[in-house]
Amino acid sequence: MSLRGRLLIAVVVLLTTGLLMADAATYLALKSFLVSGVDQQLQTAKENAERDRAGGPGPGGGRGSSRERFPGGITPGLLVGSVSSQGDVVWSGSLPGDSGTTRPALPDPLPGPATTDPRATESYAIPFTVEATDGTDVRFRVLVSTNDQTGALLITALPLADAERTLQQLVQIEVFVTLAVIAASAGIGLWLVRVGLRPLDDISDTAAHIAAGDLSRRVERADERTEVGRLGLSLNTMLGQIETAFAERQASEQALRSSEERLRRFVADASHELRTPLSAVQAYAELFERGADQHPEDLPRLMRNIHKESARMAVLVDDLLLLTRLDQGRPLDQHPVDLAAIASDAVEAAHAVEPERSVSLVTEDSVEVIGDRVRLRQIADNLLTNVRIHTSADTPVEVHVRAEDGHGVFEVVDHGPGLDDSEAVKAFERFYRADPSRARSDGGTGLGLSIVAAIAHAHHGTASILRTP
């Protein structure tokens, strides 16, 4: 059974129990009140009847008839009786409209007073209830007492018809009201339960969407003033954490796949870069072995070429080792360094390499940062070398050094052909060269800008390209 059904049944059961208890209490209280009223009427009728009997003979010198001595008009439906010498009960009065046969069925022996001693001065009779003698559904409330002077028994009786009719009407009203209240309460309770549990439906709907893959879904009805609302807030917090964790996991998996792809490409590119100088060294060595004795004059040239290719391999290996150390997060020197001084030294070295190129320096007096002087100088040299390789000698170069937002900025601006969008995106990738033919006359190994980016990252900085007209 659903939670809504269980709550509704619980409310209806509790309400029904409470109403039935209230109905029973009301019925018993009214019954006690009505019966007490009848008992008070019996007590009053008994006292009146005793006074009438004590008044002497009636008209004509006798004691008069029973109706004269015990008038039934004192209380409607009052019956008054006395016990004759033969033990029979002589009644006076009758129910309105009856034939005089509807009388209380008295028990034998009568539950009279505690004593029948004529000298007794008090009556100890207690009212009791009996059925009618003719088998009808009329019931009587009867009081038996003893005359204080003669010791004769006096019986007074009143029908309970009015009280029972009142109780029957009360029962009918209680049944009708109870059923109406239960029906109305069930309807209102069902509506209230639906309204109260509507946030749970939202939670269920949200869970279904999340199970389908929509991790951005949240519980809308989340009010901290209600228990279900606080549950919704807690779920929203949990779902936010799950979404964040899932996004981080996806990012981590993507980064891992990207790292694996870069590693494979890195190994392939490194193998490619090392294969060329190794092949050249091997070829020069084989050439020397085959004809060294016939052409000894070629030995210096072969050795120079072997030395050149070996130096080229050494540079490549050093660059790879540097990138590996930077990837491993090995700490660099941390000392105050003046970027303006580094830029000045790098510009001077560029003038020495290419005296015909115009290289200008625009800098502040001093731009101090914390870092490794050697590696920061390598950034400047690599950027200027990149310009020298990819632009003609008549292309001017500007070097700007400034402080900006608490950081040192080093810019190298050339007026060459520039890069298109696809080249600018890949410029800092390892072994990337804009020339797809990998011609050695036009470029180096493709590690220069990647080393710049790695060193900048190790100094908690960034490296970027700003494309200009």
Coordinates of C-alpha atoms in Angstrom, one line a residue:
M1 CA 0.0 0.0 0.0
S2 CA 1.2 3.5 -0.8
L3 CA 2.3 6.0 1.8
R4 CA -0.6 8.2 0.9
G5 CA -3.1 5.4 1.5
R6 CA -1.5 4.4 4.8
L7 CA -1.6 8.0 6.1
L8 CA -5.2 8.4 5.0
I9 CA -6.2 5.1 6.7
A10 CA -4.4 6.1 9.9
V11 CA -6.1 9.5 10.0
V12 CA -9.5 7.9 9.4
V13 CA -9.0 5.3 12.0
L14 CA -7.8 7.8 14.6
L15 CA -10.7 10.1 13.8
T16 CA -13.2 7.3 13.9
T17 CA -11.9 6.1 17.3
G18 CA -12.1 9.6 18.7
L19 CA -15.6 10.2 17.4
L20 CA -16.8 6.8 18.7
M21 CA -15.3 7.5 22.1
A22 CA -16.9 11.0 22.2
D23 CA -20.3 9.5 21.1
A24 CA -20.1 6.9 23.8
A25 CA -19.2 9.4 26.4
T26 CA -22.0 11.7 25.3
Y27 CA -24.5 8.8 25.3
L28 CA -23.6 7.6 28.7
A29 CA -23.5 11.1 30.2
L30 CA -27.0 11.9 28.8
K31 CA -28.4 8.6 29.9
S32 CA -27.1 9.1 33.4
F33 CA -28.5 12.6 33.4
L34 CA -32.0 11.5 32.1
V35 CA -32.1 8.5 34.5
S36 CA -31.1 10.8 37.4
G37 CA -34.0 13.1 36.5
V38 CA -36.4 10.3 36.5
D39 CA -35.1 9.1 39.9
Q40 CA -35.6 12.7 41.2
Q41 CA -39.2 12.6 39.9
L42 CA -39.8 9.2 41.6
Q43 CA -38.4 10.6 44.9
T44 CA -40.8 13.6 44.7
A45 CA -43.7 11.4 43.7
K46 CA -43.0 9.1 46.6
E47 CA -43.0 12.0 49.1
N48 CA -46.2 13.4 47.7
A49 CA -47.9 10.0 47.9
E50 CA -46.9 9.5 51.5
R51 CA -48.3 12.9 52.4
D52 CA -51.6 12.0 50.6
R53 CA -51.9 8.7 52.5
A54 CA -51.2 10.3 55.8
G55 CA -54.1 12.8 55.3
G56 CA -56.9 10.4 56.5
P57 CA -60.1 9.0 54.8
G58 CA -61.3 10.4 51.6
P59 CA -64.8 11.7 50.8
G60 CA -67.9 9.6 52.0
G61 CA -66.2 8.5 55.2
G62 CA -63.9 5.9 53.5
R63 CA -60.3 6.1 52.5
G64 CA -61.4 6.8 48.9
S65 CA -60.4 5.2 45.7
S66 CA -56.8 4.5 44.7
R67 CA -57.0 7.2 42.0
E68 CA -58.2 9.7 44.6
R69 CA -55.7 8.7 47.2
F70 CA -52.8 8.4 44.7
P71 CA -53.6 10.8 41.9
G72 CA -51.7 10.0 38.7
G73 CA -51.8 13.5 37.5
I74 CA -48.9 14.6 39.7
T75 CA -46.4 13.5 37.1
P76 CA -47.3 12.4 33.6
G77 CA -47.3 8.6 33.4
L78 CA -46.7 8.2 37.2
L79 CA -47.8 4.9 38.7
V80 CA -48.2 4.5 42.5
G81 CA -48.9 1.2 44.2
S82 CA -49.2 -0.3 47.6
V83 CA -49.0 -3.9 48.8
S84 CA -52.3 -5.4 50.1
S85 CA -52.7 -7.8 53.0
Q86 CA -52.8 -10.7 50.5
G87 CA -49.5 -9.5 49.0
D88 CA -51.0 -8.0 45.8
V89 CA -50.0 -4.7 44.4
V90 CA -52.8 -2.1 44.1
W91 CA -51.9 0.5 41.5
S92 CA -53.2 4.1 41.0
G93 CA -52.6 6.0 37.7
S94 CA -51.8 4.7 34.2
L95 CA -49.9 5.6 31.1
P96 CA -51.8 8.0 28.9
G97 CA -54.0 6.1 26.4
D98 CA -53.3 2.6 27.8
S99 CA -56.0 0.2 29.2
G100 CA -54.4 -0.1 32.6
T101 CA -52.6 -3.3 31.7
T102 CA -49.1 -1.8 31.1
R103 CA -47.5 -2.1 34.5
P104 CA -43.9 -2.7 35.6
A105 CA -43.0 -6.4 36.1
L106 CA -41.9 -6.3 39.7
P107 CA -39.4 -8.9 40.9
D108 CA -40.3 -11.3 43.6
P109 CA -39.3 -10.6 46.3
L110 CA -39.3 -6.9 46.0
P111 CA -35.9 -5.2 46.5
G112 CA -37.3 -3.1 49.4
P113 CA -35.6 -1.1 52.0
A114 CA -32.9 -2.5 54.2
T115 CA -35.4 -3.1 57.1
T116 CA -39.1 -3.4 57.4
D117 CA -39.1 -2.6 61.1
P118 CA -42.1 -0.2 61.8
R119 CA -40.0 1.7 64.2
A120 CA -37.5 2.5 61.4
T121 CA -37.4 6.2 60.7
E122 CA -35.6 6.2 57.4
S123 CA -36.2 4.6 54.0
Y124 CA -33.3 2.8 52.3
A125 CA -35.0 2.1 48.9
I126 CA -32.9 2.3 45.7
P127 CA -34.5 2.9 42.2
F128 CA -34.2 0.0 39.8
T129 CA -35.3 -0.7 36.2
V130 CA -37.8 -3.4 35.0
E131 CA -39.6 -4.3 31.9
A132 CA -43.5 -4.0 31.3
T133 CA -45.8 -6.9 32.2
D134 CA -47.5 -7.1 28.8
G135 CA -44.2 -7.8 26.9
T136 CA -44.0 -4.4 25.2
D137 CA -40.8 -2.5 24.9
V138 CA -41.8 -0.1 27.7
R139 CA -39.4 0.0 30.6
F140 CA -40.0 1.5 34.0
R141 CA -38.0 3.0 36.7
V142 CA -39.3 1.8 40.1
L143 CA -38.8 3.0 43.7
V144 CA -39.9 0.8 46.6
S145 CA -40.1 2.5 50.1
T146 CA -41.6 1.8 53.5
N147 CA -44.2 4.0 55.3
D148 CA -42.5 5.4 58.3
Q149 CA -45.6 4.9 60.6
T150 CA -47.4 1.8 59.3
G151 CA -44.5 -0.1 57.8
A152 CA -46.6 -0.7 54.5
L153 CA -44.6 -0.8 51.2
L154 CA -45.1 2.1 48.8
I155 CA -44.2 1.6 45.1
T156 CA -43.8 4.4 42.7
A157 CA -42.9 3.9 39.0
L158 CA -42.2 6.1 35.9
P159 CA -41.8 4.9 32.3
L160 CA -38.5 5.6 30.6
A161 CA -40.1 6.0 27.2
D162 CA -39.2 9.7 26.9
A163 CA -35.7 9.2 28.1
E164 CA -35.2 6.3 25.7
R165 CA -36.7 8.2 22.8
T166 CA -34.3 11.0 23.6
L167 CA -31.4 8.6 23.7
Q168 CA -32.5 7.0 20.4
Q169 CA -32.6 10.4 18.8
L170 CA -29.1 11.1 20.2
V171 CA -27.9 7.8 18.7
Q172 CA -29.3 8.7 15.3
I173 CA -27.8 12.1 15.4
E174 CA -24.4 10.8 16.5
V175 CA -24.4 8.1 13.7
F176 CA -25.3 10.7 11.1
V177 CA -22.9 13.3 12.3
T178 CA -20.1 10.7 12.8
L179 CA -20.5 9.3 9.3
A180 CA -20.6 12.8 7.8
V181 CA -17.6 14.0 9.7
I182 CA -15.6 10.8 8.8
A183 CA -16.6 11.2 5.1
A184 CA -15.7 14.9 5.1
S185 CA -12.5 14.4 7.0
A186 CA -11.5 11.5 4.6
G187 CA -12.0 13.8 1.6
I188 CA -10.2 16.8 3.2
G189 CA -7.5 14.4 4.6
L190 CA -6.9 12.9 1.1
W191 CA -6.5 16.4 -0.3
L192 CA -4.1 17.5 2.5
V193 CA -2.1 14.3 2.2
R194 CA -1.7 14.8 -1.6
V195 CA -0.7 18.4 -1.1
G196 CA 1.7 17.5 1.7
L197 CA 3.3 14.6 -0.2
R198 CA 3.5 16.5 -3.5
P199 CA 7.2 17.3 -2.9
L200 CA 7.8 13.6 -2.6
D201 CA 6.4 13.2 -6.1
D202 CA 8.8 15.9 -7.2
I203 CA 11.6 14.0 -5.6
S204 CA 10.6 10.8 -7.3
D205 CA 10.3 12.6 -10.7
T206 CA 13.7 14.2 -10.1
A207 CA 15.3 10.8 -9.2
A208 CA 13.8 9.3 -12.4
H209 CA 15.3 12.1 -14.6
I210 CA 18.7 11.8 -12.8
A211 CA 18.6 8.0 -13.4
A212 CA 18.0 8.8 -17.1
G213 CA 21.2 10.9 -17.1
D214 CA 20.0 14.4 -16.4
L215 CA 22.3 15.3 -13.5
S216 CA 21.3 19.0 -13.6
R217 CA 17.8 18.2 -12.4
R218 CA 16.9 19.5 -8.9
V219 CA 13.9 19.3 -6.5
E220 CA 11.9 22.4 -7.1
R221 CA 9.7 22.4 -4.0
A222 CA 12.4 22.6 -1.3
D223 CA 11.1 24.6 1.6
E224 CA 13.2 24.5 4.8
R225 CA 10.1 25.1 6.9
T226 CA 8.8 21.6 6.3
E227 CA 10.3 18.1 6.8
V228 CA 9.8 17.1 3.2
G229 CA 11.2 20.5 2.1
R230 CA 14.3 20.0 4.2
L231 CA 14.6 16.6 2.6
G232 CA 14.5 18.2 -0.8
L233 CA 17.2 20.7 0.2
S234 CA 19.4 17.9 1.4
L235 CA 18.8 16.0 -1.8
N236 CA 19.6 19.1 -3.9
T237 CA 22.9 19.5 -2.0
M238 CA 23.7 15.8 -2.5
L239 CA 22.8 16.0 -6.2
G240 CA 25.0 19.0 -6.6
Q241 CA 27.9 17.1 -5.1
I242 CA 27.2 14.1 -7.2
E243 CA 27.1 16.2 -10.3
T244 CA 30.3 17.9 -9.4
A245 CA 32.0 14.6 -8.6
F246 CA 30.7 13.1 -11.9
A247 CA 31.9 16.1 -13.8
E248 CA 35.3 15.8 -12.1
R249 CA 35.4 12.1 -13.0
Q250 CA 34.5 12.8 -16.6
A251 CA 37.1 15.6 -16.7
S252 CA 39.6 13.3 -15.1
E253 CA 38.8 10.5 -17.6
Q254 CA 39.0 13.0 -20.4
A255 CA 42.3 14.3 -19.1
L256 CA 43.6 10.7 -18.8
R257 CA 42.6 9.9 -22.3
S258 CA 44.1 13.2 -23.5
S259 CA 47.3 12.5 -21.5
E260 CA 47.5 9.0 -23.0
E261 CA 47.1 10.4 -26.4
R262 CA 49.7 13.1 -25.8
L263 CA 52.0 10.4 -24.4
R264 CA 51.6 8.2 -27.5
R265 CA 52.1 11.2 -29.8
F266 CA 55.1 12.4 -27.7
V267 CA 56.8 9.0 -27.9
A268 CA 56.1 8.8 -31.7
D269 CA 57.4 12.4 -32.2
A270 CA 60.4 11.8 -30.0
S271 CA 61.2 8.6 -31.9
H272 CA 60.8 10.5 -35.2
E273 CA 63.0 13.3 -34.1
L274 CA 65.8 11.1 -32.7
R275 CA 65.7 8.7 -35.7
T276 CA 66.9 11.3 -38.2
P277 CA 70.1 12.3 -36.4
L278 CA 70.8 8.7 -35.4
S279 CA 70.4 7.6 -39.0
A280 CA 72.7 10.4 -40.1
V281 CA 75.4 9.4 -37.6
Q282 CA 75.0 5.8 -38.6
A283 CA 75.3 6.6 -42.3
Y284 CA 78.4 8.8 -41.7
A285 CA 80.0 6.0 -39.7
E286 CA 79.3 3.4 -42.4
L287 CA 80.6 5.7 -45.0
F288 CA 83.9 6.2 -43.1
E289 CA 84.3 2.4 -42.5
R290 CA 83.9 1.7 -46.2
G291 CA 86.2 4.3 -47.7
A292 CA 88.4 5.7 -44.9
D293 CA 91.6 4.1 -46.2
Q294 CA 91.0 5.3 -49.8
H295 CA 89.9 8.8 -48.9
P296 CA 91.5 10.0 -45.7
E297 CA 90.8 13.6 -46.7
D298 CA 87.1 13.1 -46.0
L299 CA 87.7 12.1 -42.3
P300 CA 87.5 15.7 -40.9
R301 CA 84.3 16.4 -42.8
L302 CA 82.6 13.1 -41.6
M303 CA 83.6 13.8 -38.0
R304 CA 82.2 17.3 -38.2
N305 CA 78.9 16.0 -39.4
I306 CA 78.8 13.3 -36.8
H307 CA 79.6 15.9 -34.1
K308 CA 76.8 18.2 -35.5
E309 CA 74.2 15.4 -35.4
S310 CA 75.3 14.4 -31.9
A311 CA 75.0 17.9 -30.7
R312 CA 71.5 18.1 -32.2
M313 CA 70.6 14.9 -30.4
A314 CA 72.0 16.2 -27.2
V315 CA 69.8 19.3 -27.4
L316 CA 66.8 17.3 -28.2
V317 CA 67.5 14.9 -25.2
D318 CA 68.1 17.9 -22.9
D319 CA 64.8 19.5 -24.0
L320 CA 62.9 16.2 -23.4
L321 CA 64.5 15.8 -20.0
L322 CA 63.6 19.4 -19.1
L323 CA 59.9 18.8 -20.1
T324 CA 59.9 15.5 -18.1
R325 CA 61.2 17.3 -15.0
L326 CA 58.7 20.1 -15.4
D327 CA 55.9 17.5 -15.8
Q328 CA 56.9 15.8 -12.7
G329 CA 56.6 19.0 -10.7
R330 CA 60.2 19.2 -9.6
P331 CA 60.7 22.5 -7.7
L332 CA 62.6 25.3 -9.4
D333 CA 64.8 27.9 -7.8
Q334 CA 62.8 30.6 -6.1
H335 CA 64.7 33.9 -5.9
P336 CA 63.9 37.5 -6.8
V337 CA 64.5 38.0 -10.5
D338 CA 64.4 41.2 -12.5
L339 CA 62.6 40.5 -15.8
A340 CA 63.8 43.7 -17.3
A341 CA 67.4 42.6 -16.8
I342 CA 66.7 39.2 -18.4
A343 CA 64.9 40.8 -21.3
S344 CA 67.9 43.2 -21.8
D345 CA 70.4 40.2 -21.9
A346 CA 68.2 38.3 -24.3
V347 CA 67.8 41.2 -26.7
E348 CA 71.6 41.8 -26.6
A349 CA 72.2 38.1 -27.5
A350 CA 69.6 38.3 -30.3
H351 CA 71.5 41.3 -31.7
A352 CA 74.7 39.3 -31.6
V353 CA 73.2 36.4 -33.6
E354 CA 71.4 38.6 -36.1
P355 CA 73.0 42.1 -36.2
E356 CA 70.8 43.1 -39.2
R357 CA 67.5 42.5 -37.4
S358 CA 65.8 45.4 -35.5
V359 CA 65.1 44.2 -32.0
S360 CA 63.8 46.9 -29.6
L361 CA 63.2 46.7 -25.9
V362 CA 60.4 48.6 -24.1
T363 CA 60.5 48.1 -20.3
E364 CA 60.0 49.7 -17.0
D365 CA 63.0 50.4 -14.7
S366 CA 62.5 47.1 -12.8
V367 CA 60.0 44.3 -12.9
E368 CA 60.8 41.9 -10.1
V369 CA 59.3 38.4 -9.8
I370 CA 60.1 35.2 -7.8
G371 CA 61.4 32.4 -9.9
D372 CA 64.3 30.6 -11.6
R373 CA 66.6 33.0 -13.5
V374 CA 68.0 30.4 -15.8
R375 CA 64.6 29.1 -16.8
L376 CA 63.1 32.5 -17.2
R377 CA 66.0 33.4 -19.5
Q378 CA 65.3 30.3 -21.5
I379 CA 61.7 31.6 -22.1
A380 CA 63.1 34.8 -23.5
D381 CA 65.7 33.0 -25.7
N382 CA 63.1 30.5 -27.0
L383 CA 60.7 33.2 -28.0
L384 CA 63.3 35.3 -29.8
T385 CA 64.7 32.1 -31.4
N386 CA 61.2 31.2 -32.6
V387 CA 60.9 34.7 -34.2
R388 CA 64.3 34.3 -35.8
I389 CA 63.5 30.9 -37.3
H390 CA 60.1 31.8 -38.7
T391 CA 60.6 35.3 -40.0
S392 CA 62.9 37.0 -42.4
A393 CA 65.9 39.0 -41.1
D394 CA 64.4 42.3 -42.0
T395 CA 61.3 41.7 -39.8
P396 CA 61.5 44.0 -36.7
V397 CA 60.9 42.6 -33.2
E398 CA 59.7 44.4 -30.1
V399 CA 60.2 43.1 -26.6
H400 CA 57.9 44.5 -23.9
V401 CA 58.3 43.9 -20.1
R402 CA 55.9 45.4 -17.6
A403 CA 54.1 44.7 -14.3
E404 CA 50.4 44.0 -14.5
D405 CA 48.0 43.0 -11.6
G406 CA 50.8 41.8 -9.5
H407 CA 52.4 39.7 -12.3
G408 CA 55.3 40.2 -14.6
V409 CA 54.5 40.2 -18.3
F410 CA 57.0 39.4 -21.0
E411 CA 55.9 40.0 -24.6
V412 CA 57.7 39.4 -27.9
V413 CA 56.0 41.1 -30.8
D414 CA 57.1 40.4 -34.3
H415 CA 55.8 41.9 -37.6
G416 CA 56.0 38.6 -39.6
P417 CA 53.3 36.7 -41.4
G418 CA 51.7 35.5 -38.2
L419 CA 49.7 32.3 -37.5
D420 CA 46.2 31.3 -38.6
D421 CA 43.6 30.0 -36.1
S422 CA 44.5 26.3 -36.4
E423 CA 48.2 27.0 -35.9
A424 CA 47.7 29.3 -33.0
V425 CA 45.7 26.7 -31.1
K426 CA 48.5 24.1 -31.5
A427 CA 51.5 26.4 -31.1
F428 CA 52.4 25.3 -27.6
E429 CA 52.0 21.5 -28.3
R430 CA 55.1 19.4 -28.2
F431 CA 56.8 18.6 -31.5
Y432 CA 54.3 20.8 -33.3
R433 CA 55.6 22.7 -36.3
A434 CA 53.6 24.8 -38.7
D435 CA 55.5 23.2 -41.5
P436 CA 53.9 19.7 -42.0
S437 CA 57.0 18.6 -44.0
R438 CA 59.1 18.9 -40.9
A439 CA 61.9 20.5 -43.0
R440 CA 65.0 21.2 -40.8
S441 CA 65.8 24.3 -42.8
D442 CA 62.6 26.0 -41.7
G443 CA 62.3 25.0 -38.0
G444 CA 63.7 23.1 -35.1
T445 CA 62.4 20.1 -33.1
G446 CA 59.0 21.7 -32.2
L447 CA 59.8 21.8 -28.5
G448 CA 60.7 25.5 -28.1
L449 CA 57.2 26.9 -27.4
S450 CA 56.2 23.9 -25.4
I451 CA 59.1 24.5 -23.1
V452 CA 58.0 28.1 -22.8
A453 CA 54.6 27.0 -21.7
A454 CA 55.9 24.4 -19.3
I455 CA 58.3 26.8 -17.6
A456 CA 55.6 29.5 -17.3
H457 CA 53.2 26.9 -15.8
A458 CA 56.0 25.9 -13.3
H459 CA 56.1 29.6 -12.2
H460 CA 52.3 29.6 -11.8
G461 CA 52.0 31.7 -15.0
T462 CA 50.6 31.2 -18.5
A463 CA 51.8 31.3 -22.1
S464 CA 49.5 32.5 -24.8
I465 CA 49.5 33.9 -28.4
L466 CA 47.7 37.1 -29.3
R467 CA 47.0 37.2 -33.0
T468 CA 47.3 40.7 -34.5
P469 CA 46.9 42.0 -38.1

